[in-house]
């Protein structure tokens, strides 16, 4: 299977996991937020995500914060663990 199809499938899977975790509430994650979710699930660090996406560490950190808010995570909740559990 071509790599881009695998990537599309992973992004769609992450979106479905996030939506399922929210029940009937759609968190309305942006494409950038879904990209970061995909890379978090793959185990990349903040710096690795910033390099992969060509964004600053600060930008990726802000996007992660937005994801956490939309998912209703507390400060001590782990994003990767939450995404994988849902």
Protein backbone atom coordinates (compact mmCIF):
# COMPACT_ATOMS: atom_id res chain seq x y z
CA UNK A 1 0.00 0.00 0.00
CA UNK A 2 1.40 3.45 -0.89
CA UNK A 3 2.72 5.47 2.07
CA UNK A 4 0.34 8.37 1.47
CA UNK A 5 -2.65 6.02 1.78
CA UNK A 6 -1.33 4.68 5.06
CA UNK A 7 -0.93 8.26 6.29
CA UNK A 8 -4.49 9.12 5.25
CA UNK A 9 -5.79 6.03 7.00
CA UNK A 10 -3.89 6.88 10.20
CA UNK A 11 -5.21 10.46 10.18
CA UNK A 12 -8.76 9.22 9.66
CA UNK A 13 -8.33 6.66 12.44
CA UNK A 14 -7.06 9.30 14.86
CA UNK A 15 -10.00 11.56 13.99
CA UNK A 16 -12.46 8.73 14.57
CA UNK A 17 -10.80 7.88 17.89
CA UNK A 18 -10.97 11.48 19.01
CA UNK A 19 -14.60 11.81 17.93
CA UNK A 20 -15.51 8.56 19.65
CA UNK A 21 -13.88 9.76 22.84
CA UNK A 22 -16.06 12.84 22.79
CA UNK A 23 -19.32 10.88 22.49
CA UNK A 24 -21.77 12.98 20.56
CA UNK A 25 -19.67 16.16 20.82
CA UNK A 26 -17.44 16.90 17.84
CA UNK A 27 -14.32 18.69 19.11
CA UNK A 28 -13.88 20.28 15.68
CA UNK A 29 -10.18 19.58 15.42
CA UNK A 30 -8.41 21.40 12.63
CA UNK A 31 -6.25 19.67 10.06
CA UNK A 32 -3.14 20.91 11.89
CA UNK A 33 -4.45 19.49 15.17
CA UNK A 34 -5.19 16.14 13.52
CA UNK A 35 -1.66 16.11 12.07
CA UNK A 36 -0.20 16.70 15.52
CA UNK A 37 -2.46 13.97 17.01
CA UNK A 38 -1.21 11.52 14.40
CA UNK A 39 2.41 12.28 15.23
CA UNK A 40 1.80 12.16 18.99
CA UNK A 41 0.26 8.71 18.59
CA UNK A 42 3.33 7.65 16.61
CA UNK A 43 5.45 8.63 19.63
CA UNK A 44 7.24 11.70 18.27
CA UNK A 45 8.51 14.33 20.68
CA UNK A 46 7.51 17.98 20.50
CA UNK A 47 10.77 18.82 18.72
CA UNK A 48 10.40 15.91 16.26
CA UNK A 49 6.83 16.98 15.47
CA UNK A 50 7.98 20.54 14.81
CA UNK A 51 10.70 19.31 12.45
CA UNK A 52 8.32 16.91 10.67
CA UNK A 53 5.68 19.60 10.13
CA UNK A 54 8.15 22.42 9.44
CA UNK A 55 6.68 24.47 12.30
CA UNK A 56 8.28 26.06 15.34
CA UNK A 57 8.33 24.21 18.65
CA UNK A 58 6.24 27.06 20.05
CA UNK A 59 3.60 26.62 17.33
CA UNK A 60 3.37 22.87 17.90
CA UNK A 61 3.17 23.42 21.64
CA UNK A 62 0.25 25.81 21.12
CA UNK A 63 -1.50 23.32 18.84
CA UNK A 64 -1.05 20.56 21.45
CA UNK A 65 -2.53 22.89 24.05
CA UNK A 66 -5.53 23.56 21.82
CA UNK A 67 -6.05 19.81 21.35
CA UNK A 68 -5.89 19.26 25.11
CA UNK A 69 -8.50 22.00 25.68
CA UNK A 70 -10.83 20.62 23.02
CA UNK A 71 -10.56 17.13 24.50
CA UNK A 72 -11.14 18.45 28.00
CA UNK A 73 -7.85 17.11 29.36
CA UNK A 74 -6.51 18.15 32.74
CA UNK A 75 -2.96 19.43 33.11
CA UNK A 76 -1.64 16.07 34.33
CA UNK A 77 -3.39 13.98 31.64
CA UNK A 78 -1.09 12.47 29.00
CA UNK A 79 -2.25 13.28 25.44
CA UNK A 80 -0.74 10.20 23.79
CA UNK A 81 -2.23 7.87 26.39
CA UNK A 82 -5.63 9.54 26.02
CA UNK A 83 -5.57 9.24 22.22
CA UNK A 84 -4.55 5.58 22.35
CA UNK A 85 -7.16 4.66 24.97
CA UNK A 86 -10.10 6.13 23.10
